[in-house]
Amino acid sequence: MAFHWIDPEDYSFNCILLMDRYLIRQLCKREGYQEEYLRNLGIALAYHPAVAWYCREKAPEIAEDVEQLVKNAPKDCDEEQVRSAECFVLDYQDWAVVYMYPERMNLRCPYICDWNPERLLELADFTDKVVLDVGAGSGRLAFAAARKAKSVYASEPVDRLREFMRDKIRKEGIQNVTVLDGTCDRLPYEDNTFDIVMSGHVVGDDYEKELGELTRVVKNGGWILDCPGEDDRQASLKQELLERGFEYFYYKSGNGGDVYRYRKQIFKNR
């Protein structure tokens, strides 16, 4: 699904070589994708053998998928057809491409660059709290929370984004943010660790499993927050969250879209 965050013509297909196993697995698995995407991906990989090799080696679990995609690709494509296939893939997976360039991501993605940190801070009292940001990305929520929190742990599965946050921490001398690997369905933390667990644009693939994991690591009486950024799209309430006891807060984005934020206080002894 393209978000139109990039112009694919500005990017080389070799940017795939910057991606880690987590992203390669998302891009190259055949399951769940339409034939048009798989056909274009096969062409792009077939005419970039170094990228195809990298994908197989970096994510062995999808090596057979890559081999099959390359095998099925036509062998008589001209330069224009190959570039068209590359651009199709880069545009379709623009969310992953932009992750490789976090500086551009922060400047060009409206959900980050047009967002006001107060939209997060008004959802809970962050003062002296121990906070977890799940799927931290480039640190939109983590660094906002760090203004008031005692400590913030930024959990992010994409290596390039983790290093971007660590560079920011070093450059700006930030003392209370720690960056670690982790996904929302498998967090590397003990039970009842955090006062606040927050995310944005993360939960939704498997609500039961993901919210169960967020609930596991939050303290009794703590808060789970879902705080998306700005948007130009029309949105509807997430019934899956409302059915699980979350309350919502709505505002009209300056970009014209709908933004729903959610929170729930967790009580474990009831």
C-alpha atoms as a PDB file:
ATOM      1  CA  MET A   1       0.000   0.000   0.000  1.00  0.00           C
ATOM      2  CA  ALA A   2       1.523   3.300  -1.092  1.00  0.00           C
ATOM      3  CA  PHE A   3       1.301   6.328   1.207  1.00  0.00           C
ATOM      4  CA  HIS A   4       2.910   8.609  -1.409  1.00  0.00           C
ATOM      5  CA  TRP A   5       5.633   9.643   1.004  1.00  0.00           C
ATOM      6  CA  ILE A   6       8.324   9.429  -1.679  1.00  0.00           C
ATOM      7  CA  ASP A   7       8.867   9.871  -5.395  1.00  0.00           C
ATOM      8  CA  PRO A   8      10.215   6.435  -6.374  1.00  0.00           C
ATOM      9  CA  GLU A   9      12.123   7.978  -9.282  1.00  0.00           C
ATOM     10  CA  ASP A  10      14.416   9.592  -6.701  1.00  0.00           C
ATOM     11  CA  TYR A  11      15.520   6.250  -5.262  1.00  0.00           C
ATOM     12  CA  SER A  12      17.745   3.431  -6.428  1.00  0.00           C
ATOM     13  CA  PHE A  13      16.480  -0.118  -6.056  1.00  0.00           C
ATOM     14  CA  ASN A  14      19.774  -0.712  -4.262  1.00  0.00           C
ATOM     15  CA  CYS A  15      18.265   0.975  -1.194  1.00  0.00           C
ATOM     16  CA  ILE A  16      16.956  -2.528  -0.427  1.00  0.00           C
ATOM     17  CA  LEU A  17      20.549  -3.299   0.566  1.00  0.00           C
ATOM     18  CA  LEU A  18      20.100  -0.956   3.544  1.00  0.00           C
ATOM     19  CA  MET A  19      17.203  -2.982   4.927  1.00  0.00           C
ATOM     20  CA  ASP A  20      17.381  -5.483   7.760  1.00  0.00           C
ATOM     21  CA  ARG A  21      15.866  -8.934   8.052  1.00  0.00           C
ATOM     22  CA  TYR A  22      12.597  -7.640   9.482  1.00  0.00           C
ATOM     23  CA  LEU A  23      11.928  -5.437   6.443  1.00  0.00           C
ATOM     24  CA  ILE A  24      13.248  -7.883   3.847  1.00  0.00           C
ATOM     25  CA  ARG A  25      10.812 -10.455   5.176  1.00  0.00           C
ATOM     26  CA  GLN A  26       7.928  -7.998   4.805  1.00  0.00           C
ATOM     27  CA  LEU A  27       8.869  -7.049   1.246  1.00  0.00           C
ATOM     28  CA  CYS A  28       9.751 -10.419  -0.253  1.00  0.00           C
ATOM     29  CA  LYS A  29       7.269 -12.903   1.136  1.00  0.00           C
ATOM     30  CA  ARG A  30       4.836 -14.007  -1.569  1.00  0.00           C
ATOM     31  CA  GLU A  31       1.941 -14.652   0.769  1.00  0.00           C
ATOM     32  CA  GLY A  32      -0.601 -11.846   0.944  1.00  0.00           C
ATOM     33  CA  TYR A  33       0.510  -9.848  -2.100  1.00  0.00           C
ATOM     34  CA  GLN A  34      -1.323  -9.371  -5.386  1.00  0.00           C
ATOM     35  CA  GLU A  35       0.106 -10.775  -8.601  1.00  0.00           C
ATOM     36  CA  GLU A  36       0.947  -7.331  -9.985  1.00  0.00           C
ATOM     37  CA  TYR A  37       3.254  -6.602  -7.060  1.00  0.00           C
ATOM     38  CA  LEU A  38       4.880 -10.033  -7.179  1.00  0.00           C
ATOM     39  CA  ARG A  39       5.463  -9.783 -10.934  1.00  0.00           C
ATOM     40  CA  ASN A  40       7.177  -6.398 -10.605  1.00  0.00           C
ATOM     41  CA  LEU A  41       9.190  -7.535  -7.598  1.00  0.00           C
ATOM     42  CA  GLY A  42      10.334 -10.602  -9.534  1.00  0.00           C
ATOM     43  CA  ILE A  43      11.531  -8.453 -12.443  1.00  0.00           C
ATOM     44  CA  ALA A  44      13.362  -6.035 -10.158  1.00  0.00           C
ATOM     45  CA  LEU A  45      15.101  -8.855  -8.288  1.00  0.00           C
ATOM     46  CA  ALA A  46      15.942 -10.812 -11.443  1.00  0.00           C
ATOM     47  CA  TYR A  47      17.753  -7.831 -12.935  1.00  0.00           C
ATOM     48  CA  HIS A  48      19.509  -7.018  -9.646  1.00  0.00           C
ATOM     49  CA  PRO A  49      21.160 -10.326  -8.716  1.00  0.00           C
ATOM     50  CA  ALA A  50      23.140  -8.722  -5.877  1.00  0.00           C
ATOM     51  CA  VAL A  51      19.914  -7.498  -4.266  1.00  0.00           C
ATOM     52  CA  ALA A  52      18.272 -10.904  -4.756  1.00  0.00           C
ATOM     53  CA  TRP A  53      21.301 -12.599  -3.161  1.00  0.00           C
ATOM     54  CA  TYR A  54      21.226 -10.154  -0.253  1.00  0.00           C
ATOM     55  CA  CYS A  55      17.529 -10.809   0.380  1.00  0.00           C
ATOM     56  CA  ARG A  56      18.037 -14.585   0.373  1.00  0.00           C
ATOM     57  CA  GLU A  57      20.999 -14.388   2.734  1.00  0.00           C
ATOM     58  CA  LYS A  58      19.543 -11.736   5.044  1.00  0.00           C
ATOM     59  CA  ALA A  59      16.199 -13.502   5.484  1.00  0.00           C
ATOM     60  CA  PRO A  60      16.637 -17.244   4.799  1.00  0.00           C
ATOM     61  CA  GLU A  61      12.997 -17.881   5.663  1.00  0.00           C
ATOM     62  CA  ILE A  62      11.940 -16.186   2.403  1.00  0.00           C
ATOM     63  CA  ALA A  63      14.842 -17.463   0.249  1.00  0.00           C
ATOM     64  CA  GLU A  64      12.573 -19.863  -1.643  1.00  0.00           C
ATOM     65  CA  ASP A  65      10.114 -17.049  -2.313  1.00  0.00           C
ATOM     66  CA  VAL A  66      12.899 -14.911  -3.788  1.00  0.00           C
ATOM     67  CA  GLU A  67      14.156 -17.775  -5.945  1.00  0.00           C
ATOM     68  CA  GLN A  68      10.659 -18.421  -7.288  1.00  0.00           C
ATOM     69  CA  LEU A  69      10.058 -14.742  -8.018  1.00  0.00           C
ATOM     70  CA  VAL A  70      13.308 -14.528  -9.975  1.00  0.00           C
ATOM     71  CA  LYS A  71      12.582 -17.779 -11.807  1.00  0.00           C
ATOM     72  CA  ASN A  72       9.157 -16.530 -12.915  1.00  0.00           C
ATOM     73  CA  ALA A  73      10.431 -13.163 -14.148  1.00  0.00           C
ATOM     74  CA  PRO A  74      10.587 -12.571 -17.927  1.00  0.00           C
ATOM     75  CA  LYS A  75      14.102 -12.684 -19.341  1.00  0.00           C
ATOM     76  CA  ASP A  76      13.656 -10.135 -22.130  1.00  0.00           C
ATOM     77  CA  CYS A  77      12.907  -6.908 -20.224  1.00  0.00           C
ATOM     78  CA  ASP A  78      14.520  -3.733 -21.492  1.00  0.00           C
ATOM     79  CA  GLU A  79      15.971  -1.012 -19.275  1.00  0.00           C
ATOM     80  CA  GLU A  80      12.738   0.983 -19.209  1.00  0.00           C
ATOM     81  CA  GLN A  81      10.683  -2.035 -18.168  1.00  0.00           C
ATOM     82  CA  VAL A  82      13.123  -2.892 -15.390  1.00  0.00           C
ATOM     83  CA  ARG A  83      13.058   0.653 -14.039  1.00  0.00           C
ATOM     84  CA  SER A  84       9.267   0.653 -14.185  1.00  0.00           C
ATOM     85  CA  ALA A  85       9.211  -2.537 -12.100  1.00  0.00           C
ATOM     86  CA  GLU A  86      11.676  -1.062  -9.604  1.00  0.00           C
ATOM     87  CA  CYS A  87       9.578   2.078  -9.188  1.00  0.00           C
ATOM     88  CA  PHE A  88       6.398   0.046  -8.767  1.00  0.00           C
ATOM     89  CA  VAL A  89       7.955  -1.882  -5.874  1.00  0.00           C
ATOM     90  CA  LEU A  90       9.536   1.188  -4.267  1.00  0.00           C
ATOM     91  CA  ASP A  91       6.270   3.111  -4.473  1.00  0.00           C
ATOM     92  CA  TYR A  92       4.215   0.193  -3.144  1.00  0.00           C
ATOM     93  CA  GLN A  93       6.599  -0.227  -0.218  1.00  0.00           C
ATOM     94  CA  ASP A  94       7.324   3.471   0.301  1.00  0.00           C
ATOM     95  CA  TRP A  95       6.827   3.069   4.052  1.00  0.00           C
ATOM     96  CA  ALA A  96       9.845   0.749   4.174  1.00  0.00           C
ATOM     97  CA  VAL A  97      11.930   2.851   1.779  1.00  0.00           C
ATOM     98  CA  VAL A  98      11.446   6.022   3.808  1.00  0.00           C
ATOM     99  CA  TYR A  99      12.561   4.145   6.939  1.00  0.00           C
ATOM    100  CA  MET A 100      16.012   3.956   5.347  1.00  0.00           C
ATOM    101  CA  TYR A 101      16.196   7.756   5.314  1.00  0.00           C
ATOM    102  CA  PRO A 102      14.887   8.886   8.732  1.00  0.00           C
ATOM    103  CA  GLU A 103      15.923  12.509   8.220  1.00  0.00           C
ATOM    104  CA  ARG A 104      13.717  12.706   5.135  1.00  0.00           C
ATOM    105  CA  MET A 105      11.029  10.758   6.957  1.00  0.00           C
ATOM    106  CA  ASN A 106      10.854  13.384   9.702  1.00  0.00           C
ATOM    107  CA  LEU A 107      10.692  16.209   7.158  1.00  0.00           C
ATOM    108  CA  ARG A 108       8.283  14.723   4.619  1.00  0.00           C
ATOM    109  CA  CYS A 109       5.868  12.475   6.484  1.00  0.00           C
ATOM    110  CA  PRO A 110       2.952  14.640   7.669  1.00  0.00           C
ATOM    111  CA  TYR A 111       2.144  12.353  10.587  1.00  0.00           C
ATOM    112  CA  ILE A 112       5.528  13.346  12.042  1.00  0.00           C
ATOM    113  CA  CYS A 113       6.465  16.813  10.786  1.00  0.00           C
ATOM    114  CA  ASP A 114       3.018  18.381  11.325  1.00  0.00           C
ATOM    115  CA  TRP A 115       2.389  16.768  14.707  1.00  0.00           C
ATOM    116  CA  ASN A 116       2.231  18.608  18.050  1.00  0.00           C
ATOM    117  CA  PRO A 117       3.763  16.704  21.013  1.00  0.00           C
ATOM    118  CA  GLU A 118       1.038  18.084  23.278  1.00  0.00           C
ATOM    119  CA  ARG A 119      -1.337  15.662  21.545  1.00  0.00           C
ATOM    120  CA  LEU A 120       0.487  12.911  23.439  1.00  0.00           C
ATOM    121  CA  LEU A 121       1.280  14.665  26.704  1.00  0.00           C
ATOM    122  CA  GLU A 122      -2.361  15.563  27.384  1.00  0.00           C
ATOM    123  CA  LEU A 123      -3.382  11.884  27.364  1.00  0.00           C
ATOM    124  CA  ALA A 124      -1.623  11.020  30.646  1.00  0.00           C
ATOM    125  CA  ASP A 125       0.652  12.438  33.315  1.00  0.00           C
ATOM    126  CA  PHE A 126       4.171  11.560  32.162  1.00  0.00           C
ATOM    127  CA  THR A 127       5.937  13.268  35.069  1.00  0.00           C
ATOM    128  CA  ASP A 128       8.648  10.963  36.479  1.00  0.00           C
ATOM    129  CA  LYS A 129       7.078   7.938  34.800  1.00  0.00           C
ATOM    130  CA  VAL A 130       8.811   4.912  33.266  1.00  0.00           C
ATOM    131  CA  VAL A 131       7.532   4.744  29.698  1.00  0.00           C
ATOM    132  CA  LEU A 132       7.681   2.263  26.811  1.00  0.00           C
ATOM    133  CA  ASP A 133       7.226   3.373  23.197  1.00  0.00           C
ATOM    134  CA  VAL A 134       6.309   0.371  21.044  1.00  0.00           C
ATOM    135  CA  GLY A 135       7.287   0.624  17.380  1.00  0.00           C
ATOM    136  CA  ALA A 136       9.075   3.883  18.096  1.00  0.00           C
ATOM    137  CA  GLY A 137      10.069   4.626  14.493  1.00  0.00           C
ATOM    138  CA  SER A 138      12.216   7.760  14.406  1.00  0.00           C
ATOM    139  CA  GLY A 139      11.190   8.641  17.965  1.00  0.00           C
ATOM    140  CA  ARG A 140       8.148  10.890  17.521  1.00  0.00           C
ATOM    141  CA  LEU A 141       6.466   9.726  20.729  1.00  0.00           C
ATOM    142  CA  ALA A 142       9.584   8.695  22.638  1.00  0.00           C
ATOM    143  CA  PHE A 143      11.307  12.073  22.513  1.00  0.00           C
ATOM    144  CA  ALA A 144       8.057  13.898  23.281  1.00  0.00           C
ATOM    145  CA  ALA A 145       7.541  11.770  26.400  1.00  0.00           C
ATOM    146  CA  ALA A 146      11.180  12.236  27.433  1.00  0.00           C
ATOM    147  CA  ARG A 147      10.473  15.899  28.188  1.00  0.00           C
ATOM    148  CA  LYS A 148       8.642  14.839  31.352  1.00  0.00           C
ATOM    149  CA  ALA A 149       9.257  11.139  31.958  1.00  0.00           C
ATOM    150  CA  LYS A 150      11.865   9.673  34.276  1.00  0.00           C
ATOM    151  CA  SER A 151      12.927   7.233  31.573  1.00  0.00           C
ATOM    152  CA  VAL A 152      11.699   6.176  28.136  1.00  0.00           C
ATOM    153  CA  TYR A 153      12.429   2.878  26.399  1.00  0.00           C
ATOM    154  CA  ALA A 154      12.025   3.036  22.617  1.00  0.00           C
ATOM    155  CA  SER A 155      11.330  -0.417  21.182  1.00  0.00           C
ATOM    156  CA  GLU A 156      11.832  -0.572  17.408  1.00  0.00           C
ATOM    157  CA  PRO A 157      12.403  -3.588  15.106  1.00  0.00           C
ATOM    158  CA  VAL A 158      14.015  -1.643  12.227  1.00  0.00           C
ATOM    159  CA  ASP A 159      17.779  -1.331  12.669  1.00  0.00           C
ATOM    160  CA  ARG A 160      18.133   1.861  10.639  1.00  0.00           C
ATOM    161  CA  LEU A 161      15.566   3.647  12.819  1.00  0.00           C
ATOM    162  CA  ARG A 162      17.173   2.407  16.033  1.00  0.00           C
ATOM    163  CA  GLU A 163      20.506   3.849  14.934  1.00  0.00           C
ATOM    164  CA  PHE A 164      18.849   7.142  13.971  1.00  0.00           C
ATOM    165  CA  MET A 165      17.405   7.483  17.479  1.00  0.00           C
ATOM    166  CA  ARG A 166      20.732   6.568  19.062  1.00  0.00           C
ATOM    167  CA  ASP A 167      22.483   9.208  16.956  1.00  0.00           C
ATOM    168  CA  LYS A 168      19.948  11.813  18.095  1.00  0.00           C
ATOM    169  CA  ILE A 169      20.477  10.808  21.718  1.00  0.00           C
ATOM    170  CA  ARG A 170      24.256  11.217  21.367  1.00  0.00           C
ATOM    171  CA  LYS A 171      24.110  14.496  19.452  1.00  0.00           C
ATOM    172  CA  GLU A 172      21.600  16.132  21.782  1.00  0.00           C
ATOM    173  CA  GLY A 173      22.904  14.652  25.033  1.00  0.00           C
ATOM    174  CA  ILE A 174      19.561  13.078  25.912  1.00  0.00           C
ATOM    175  CA  GLN A 175      19.963  11.123  29.141  1.00  0.00           C
ATOM    176  CA  ASN A 176      16.632   9.390  29.683  1.00  0.00           C
ATOM    177  CA  VAL A 177      15.925   7.526  26.425  1.00  0.00           C
ATOM    178  CA  THR A 178      17.120   3.966  25.764  1.00  0.00           C
ATOM    179  CA  VAL A 179      16.670   2.283  22.374  1.00  0.00           C
ATOM    180  CA  LEU A 180      16.131  -1.476  22.032  1.00  0.00           C
ATOM    181  CA  ASP A 181      14.888  -4.035  19.516  1.00  0.00           C
ATOM    182  CA  GLY A 182      11.404  -5.486  19.848  1.00  0.00           C
ATOM    183  CA  THR A 183       8.009  -5.903  18.194  1.00  0.00           C
ATOM    184  CA  CYS A 184       4.568  -5.212  19.632  1.00  0.00           C
ATOM    185  CA  ASP A 185       3.708  -8.903  19.834  1.00  0.00           C
ATOM    186  CA  ARG A 186       6.971  -9.904  21.527  1.00  0.00           C
ATOM    187  CA  LEU A 187       8.455  -7.314  23.870  1.00  0.00           C
ATOM    188  CA  PRO A 188      11.791  -8.017  25.618  1.00  0.00           C
ATOM    189  CA  TYR A 189      10.630  -6.785  29.034  1.00  0.00           C
ATOM    190  CA  GLU A 190       9.444  -8.294  32.300  1.00  0.00           C
ATOM    191  CA  ASP A 191       5.818  -8.206  33.425  1.00  0.00           C
ATOM    192  CA  ASN A 192       4.584  -5.025  35.142  1.00  0.00           C
ATOM    193  CA  THR A 193       7.566  -2.875  34.145  1.00  0.00           C
ATOM    194  CA  PHE A 194       6.107   0.382  32.801  1.00  0.00           C
ATOM    195  CA  ASP A 195       3.811   3.124  34.054  1.00  0.00           C
ATOM    196  CA  ILE A 196       2.814   4.024  30.492  1.00  0.00           C
ATOM    197  CA  VAL A 197       2.958   1.919  27.322  1.00  0.00           C
ATOM    198  CA  MET A 198       2.308   3.887  24.139  1.00  0.00           C
ATOM    199  CA  SER A 199       2.303   3.420  20.393  1.00  0.00           C
ATOM    200  CA  GLY A 200       1.064   5.041  17.209  1.00  0.00           C
ATOM    201  CA  HIS A 201       0.380   3.434  13.816  1.00  0.00           C
ATOM    202  CA  VAL A 202       1.459   0.064  15.253  1.00  0.00           C
ATOM    203  CA  VAL A 203      -1.309  -2.001  16.857  1.00  0.00           C
ATOM    204  CA  GLY A 204      -3.838  -3.570  14.515  1.00  0.00           C
ATOM    205  CA  ASP A 205      -2.537  -6.745  12.882  1.00  0.00           C
ATOM    206  CA  ASP A 206      -3.636  -8.941  15.796  1.00  0.00           C
ATOM    207  CA  TYR A 207      -5.379  -6.901  18.490  1.00  0.00           C
ATOM    208  CA  GLU A 208      -5.699  -9.751  20.957  1.00  0.00           C
ATOM    209  CA  LYS A 209      -2.054 -10.763  20.841  1.00  0.00           C
ATOM    210  CA  GLU A 210      -0.604  -7.254  20.613  1.00  0.00           C
ATOM    211  CA  LEU A 211      -2.748  -5.686  23.329  1.00  0.00           C
ATOM    212  CA  GLY A 212      -2.134  -8.736  25.483  1.00  0.00           C
ATOM    213  CA  GLU A 213       1.591  -8.093  25.244  1.00  0.00           C
ATOM    214  CA  LEU A 214       1.228  -4.374  25.973  1.00  0.00           C
ATOM    215  CA  THR A 215      -0.955  -5.216  28.968  1.00  0.00           C
ATOM    216  CA  ARG A 216       1.587  -7.735  30.227  1.00  0.00           C
ATOM    217  CA  VAL A 217       4.386  -5.176  30.517  1.00  0.00           C
ATOM    218  CA  VAL A 218       2.345  -2.265  31.921  1.00  0.00           C
ATOM    219  CA  LYS A 219       1.990  -1.913  35.689  1.00  0.00           C
ATOM    220  CA  ASN A 220      -1.284  -2.325  37.512  1.00  0.00           C
ATOM    221  CA  GLY A 221      -2.982   1.066  37.296  1.00  0.00           C
ATOM    222  CA  GLY A 222      -0.817   2.107  34.357  1.00  0.00           C
ATOM    223  CA  TRP A 223      -1.927   3.386  30.979  1.00  0.00           C
ATOM    224  CA  ILE A 224      -1.899   2.061  27.421  1.00  0.00           C
ATOM    225  CA  LEU A 225      -2.020   4.873  24.850  1.00  0.00           C
ATOM    226  CA  ASP A 226      -2.548   4.808  21.099  1.00  0.00           C
ATOM    227  CA  CYS A 227      -1.500   8.164  19.673  1.00  0.00           C
ATOM    228  CA  PRO A 228      -1.304   8.446  15.867  1.00  0.00           C
ATOM    229  CA  GLY A 229       0.120  11.486  14.130  1.00  0.00           C
ATOM    230  CA  GLU A 230      -1.438  13.967  11.735  1.00  0.00           C
ATOM    231  CA  ASP A 231      -3.404  12.674   8.758  1.00  0.00           C
ATOM    232  CA  ASP A 232      -5.071  13.905   5.594  1.00  0.00           C
ATOM    233  CA  ARG A 233      -7.355  10.883   5.312  1.00  0.00           C
ATOM    234  CA  GLN A 234     -10.845  10.270   6.621  1.00  0.00           C
ATOM    235  CA  ALA A 235     -10.801   7.727   9.431  1.00  0.00           C
ATOM    236  CA  SER A 236     -13.293   5.854  11.559  1.00  0.00           C
ATOM    237  CA  LEU A 237     -13.203   4.705  15.146  1.00  0.00           C
ATOM    238  CA  LYS A 238     -11.345   1.491  15.906  1.00  0.00           C
ATOM    239  CA  GLN A 239     -14.142  -0.670  17.232  1.00  0.00           C
ATOM    240  CA  GLU A 240     -11.602  -3.293  18.286  1.00  0.00           C
ATOM    241  CA  LEU A 241     -10.211  -0.829  20.838  1.00  0.00           C
ATOM    242  CA  LEU A 242     -13.585   0.450  22.033  1.00  0.00           C
ATOM    243  CA  GLU A 243     -14.769  -3.120  22.590  1.00  0.00           C
ATOM    244  CA  ARG A 244     -11.739  -3.669  24.812  1.00  0.00           C
ATOM    245  CA  GLY A 245     -12.488  -0.712  27.057  1.00  0.00           C
ATOM    246  CA  PHE A 246     -10.482   2.085  25.450  1.00  0.00           C
ATOM    247  CA  GLU A 247     -11.830   5.635  25.472  1.00  0.00           C
ATOM    248  CA  TYR A 248     -11.165   7.900  22.518  1.00  0.00           C
ATOM    249  CA  PHE A 249     -10.323  11.551  21.870  1.00  0.00           C
ATOM    250  CA  TYR A 250     -10.999  13.083  18.466  1.00  0.00           C
ATOM    251  CA  TYR A 251      -9.619  16.127  16.688  1.00  0.00           C
ATOM    252  CA  LYS A 252      -9.593  17.366  13.120  1.00  0.00           C
ATOM    253  CA  SER A 253      -6.076  17.286  11.744  1.00  0.00           C
ATOM    254  CA  GLY A 254      -4.627  20.462  10.285  1.00  0.00           C
ATOM    255  CA  ASN A 255      -4.084  18.327   7.184  1.00  0.00           C
ATOM    256  CA  GLY A 256      -7.828  17.774   6.842  1.00  0.00           C
ATOM    257  CA  GLY A 257      -8.105  14.218   8.125  1.00  0.00           C
ATOM    258  CA  ASP A 258      -9.561  12.636  11.240  1.00  0.00           C
ATOM    259  CA  VAL A 259      -7.356  11.711  14.188  1.00  0.00           C
ATOM    260  CA  TYR A 260      -8.578   9.422  16.939  1.00  0.00           C
ATOM    261  CA  ARG A 261      -6.414   8.896  20.005  1.00  0.00           C
ATOM    262  CA  TYR A 262      -7.132   6.157  22.518  1.00  0.00           C
ATOM    263  CA  ARG A 263      -6.252   5.342  26.095  1.00  0.00           C
ATOM    264  CA  LYS A 264      -7.068   2.750  28.717  1.00  0.00           C
ATOM    265  CA  GLN A 265      -6.059   2.467  32.349  1.00  0.00           C
ATOM    266  CA  ILE A 266      -5.156  -1.108  33.190  1.00  0.00           C
ATOM    267  CA  PHE A 267      -6.293  -2.783  36.406  1.00  0.00           C
ATOM    268  CA  LYS A 268      -5.048  -6.343  36.736  1.00  0.00           C
ATOM    269  CA  ASN A 269      -6.505  -7.436  40.067  1.00  0.00           C
ATOM    270  CA  ARG A 270     -10.172  -7.272  39.118  1.00  0.00           C
END
